[in-house]
CSV table of C-alpha atoms in Angstrom, one decimal:
chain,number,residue,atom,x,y,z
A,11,UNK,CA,0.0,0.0,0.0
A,12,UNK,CA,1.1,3.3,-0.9
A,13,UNK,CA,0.2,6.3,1.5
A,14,UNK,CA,0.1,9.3,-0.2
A,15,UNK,CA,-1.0,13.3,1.3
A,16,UNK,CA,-3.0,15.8,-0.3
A,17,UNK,CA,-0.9,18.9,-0.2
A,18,UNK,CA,-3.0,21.4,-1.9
A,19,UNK,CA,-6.2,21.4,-4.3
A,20,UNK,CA,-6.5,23.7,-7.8
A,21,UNK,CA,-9.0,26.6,-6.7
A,22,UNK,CA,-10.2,26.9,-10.3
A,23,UNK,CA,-10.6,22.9,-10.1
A,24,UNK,CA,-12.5,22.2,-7.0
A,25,UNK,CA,-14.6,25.1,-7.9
A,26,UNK,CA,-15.4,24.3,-10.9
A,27,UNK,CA,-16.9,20.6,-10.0
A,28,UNK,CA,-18.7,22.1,-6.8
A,29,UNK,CA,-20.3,24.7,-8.4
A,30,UNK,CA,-21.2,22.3,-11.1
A,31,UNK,CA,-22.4,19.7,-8.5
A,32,UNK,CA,-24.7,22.4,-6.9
A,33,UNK,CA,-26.2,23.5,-9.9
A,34,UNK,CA,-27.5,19.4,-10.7
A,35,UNK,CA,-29.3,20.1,-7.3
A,36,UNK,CA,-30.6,23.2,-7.8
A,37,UNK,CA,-31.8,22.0,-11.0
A,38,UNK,CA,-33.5,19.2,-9.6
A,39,UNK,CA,-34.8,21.6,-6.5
A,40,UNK,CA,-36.1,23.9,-8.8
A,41,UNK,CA,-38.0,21.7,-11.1
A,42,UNK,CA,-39.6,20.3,-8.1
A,43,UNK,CA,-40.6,23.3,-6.7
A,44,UNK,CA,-41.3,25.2,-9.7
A,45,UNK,CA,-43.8,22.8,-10.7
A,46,UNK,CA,-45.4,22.7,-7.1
A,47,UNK,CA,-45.7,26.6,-7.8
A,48,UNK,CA,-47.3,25.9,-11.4
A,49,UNK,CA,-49.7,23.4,-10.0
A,50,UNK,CA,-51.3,25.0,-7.1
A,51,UNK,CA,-51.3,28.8,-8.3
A,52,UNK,CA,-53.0,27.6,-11.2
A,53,UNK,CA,-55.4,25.4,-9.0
A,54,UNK,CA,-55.8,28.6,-6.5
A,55,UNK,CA,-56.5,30.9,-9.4
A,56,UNK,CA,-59.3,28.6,-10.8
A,57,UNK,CA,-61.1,28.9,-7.7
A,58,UNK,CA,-61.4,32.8,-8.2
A,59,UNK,CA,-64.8,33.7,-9.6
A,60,UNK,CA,-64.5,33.7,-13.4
A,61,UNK,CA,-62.9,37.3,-14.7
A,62,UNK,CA,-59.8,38.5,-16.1
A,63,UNK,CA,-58.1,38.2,-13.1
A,64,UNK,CA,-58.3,34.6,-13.1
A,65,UNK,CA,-56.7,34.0,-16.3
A,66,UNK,CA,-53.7,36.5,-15.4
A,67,UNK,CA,-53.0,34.8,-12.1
A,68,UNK,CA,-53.1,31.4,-14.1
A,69,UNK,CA,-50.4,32.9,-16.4
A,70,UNK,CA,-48.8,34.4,-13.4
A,71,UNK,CA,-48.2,31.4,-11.3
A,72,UNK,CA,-47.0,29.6,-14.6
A,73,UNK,CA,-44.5,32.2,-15.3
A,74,UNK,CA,-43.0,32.8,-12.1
A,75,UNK,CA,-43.0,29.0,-12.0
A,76,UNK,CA,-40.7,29.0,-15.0
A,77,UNK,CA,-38.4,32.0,-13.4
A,78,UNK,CA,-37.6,29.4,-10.4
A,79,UNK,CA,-36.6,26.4,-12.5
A,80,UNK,CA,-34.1,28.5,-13.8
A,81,UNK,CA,-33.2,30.8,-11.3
A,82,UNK,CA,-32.9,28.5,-8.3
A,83,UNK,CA,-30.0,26.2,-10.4
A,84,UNK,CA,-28.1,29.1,-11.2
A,85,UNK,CA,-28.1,30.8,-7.9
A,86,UNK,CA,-26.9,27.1,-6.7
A,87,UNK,CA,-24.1,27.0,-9.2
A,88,UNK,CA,-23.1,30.2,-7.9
A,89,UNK,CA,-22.7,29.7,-4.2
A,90,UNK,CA,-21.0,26.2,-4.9
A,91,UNK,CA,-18.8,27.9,-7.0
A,92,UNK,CA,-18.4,30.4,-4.3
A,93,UNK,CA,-18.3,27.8,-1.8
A,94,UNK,CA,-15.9,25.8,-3.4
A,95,UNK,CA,-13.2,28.9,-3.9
A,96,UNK,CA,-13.4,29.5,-0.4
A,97,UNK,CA,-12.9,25.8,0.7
A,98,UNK,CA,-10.4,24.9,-1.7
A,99,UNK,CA,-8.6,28.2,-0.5
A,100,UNK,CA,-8.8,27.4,3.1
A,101,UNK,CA,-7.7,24.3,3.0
A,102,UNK,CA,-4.3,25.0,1.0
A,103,UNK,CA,-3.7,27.5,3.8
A,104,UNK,CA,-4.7,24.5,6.2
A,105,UNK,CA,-2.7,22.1,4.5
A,106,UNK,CA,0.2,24.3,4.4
A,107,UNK,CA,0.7,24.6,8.4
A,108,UNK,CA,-0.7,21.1,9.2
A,109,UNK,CA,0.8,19.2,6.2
A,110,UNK,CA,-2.5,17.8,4.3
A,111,UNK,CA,-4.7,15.0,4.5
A,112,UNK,CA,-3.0,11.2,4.3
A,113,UNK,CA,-4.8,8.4,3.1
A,114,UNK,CA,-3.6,4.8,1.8
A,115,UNK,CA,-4.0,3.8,-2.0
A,116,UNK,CA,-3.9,0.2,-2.7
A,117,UNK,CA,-2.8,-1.5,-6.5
A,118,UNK,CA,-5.3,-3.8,-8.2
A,119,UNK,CA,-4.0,-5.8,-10.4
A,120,UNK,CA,-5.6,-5.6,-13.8
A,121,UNK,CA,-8.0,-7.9,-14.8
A,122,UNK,CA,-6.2,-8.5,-18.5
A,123,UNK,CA,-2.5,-8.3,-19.1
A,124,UNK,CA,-1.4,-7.7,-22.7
A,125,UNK,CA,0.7,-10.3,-23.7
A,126,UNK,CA,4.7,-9.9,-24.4
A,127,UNK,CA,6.0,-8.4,-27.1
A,128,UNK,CA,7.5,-11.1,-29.8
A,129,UNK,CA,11.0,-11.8,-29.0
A,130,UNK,CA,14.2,-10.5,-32.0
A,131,UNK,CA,15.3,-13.7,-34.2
A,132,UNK,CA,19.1,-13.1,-34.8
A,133,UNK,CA,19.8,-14.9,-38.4
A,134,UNK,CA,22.9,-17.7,-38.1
């Protein structure tokens, strides 16, 4: 077994892959609640006596709806990003007065060798 330390992380790198990470659940929070939004404004609007002002809260809820499946995954993206900056930049400064994080990595042996190359023929 090999034991081998983090010493730092790329800021760009860590950010990059948290912010991204946070936006796949801000897209799935959004969608989720933007379509809870769709569903029961439009269900509380149709229970308004029938005018005008049934039909633009219908459009309304629908709309604003919309705005949060795409608002909520890029506000996400953003604070991961943020987030990960931050925690990739703290723990370099971390890592440079403790001396990292150590952890053991283990060889596998692959599961298919390829064979040996074909040995030189010397003419006599």
């Amino acid at each position: 077994m090999a034991e081998m330390t983090i010493r730092r992380f790329s800021v760009f790198s860590v950010a990059k892959i948290q912010g991204f990470l946070a936006f796949v659940i801000g897209l799935i929070i959004g969608v989720i609640y933007g379509l809870i939004f769709m569903v029961f404004g439009t269900a509380i609007s149709s229970s308004l006596p029938q005018s005008e002002n049934q039909a633009i809260a219908s459009v309304g809820s629908v709309v604003v709806g919309i705005i949060i499946m795409v608002a909520v995954p890029v506000f996400y993206g953003t604070i991961g990003f943020i987030g990960g900056v931050i925690g990739a930049l703290v723990y370099n400064m971390a890592a440079g007065i403790v001396g990292g994080v150590r952890f053991e990595l283990e060889g596998v042996a692959p599961a298919y060798a390829p064979p040996q190359p074909p040995e030189q023929w010397r003419a006599a």
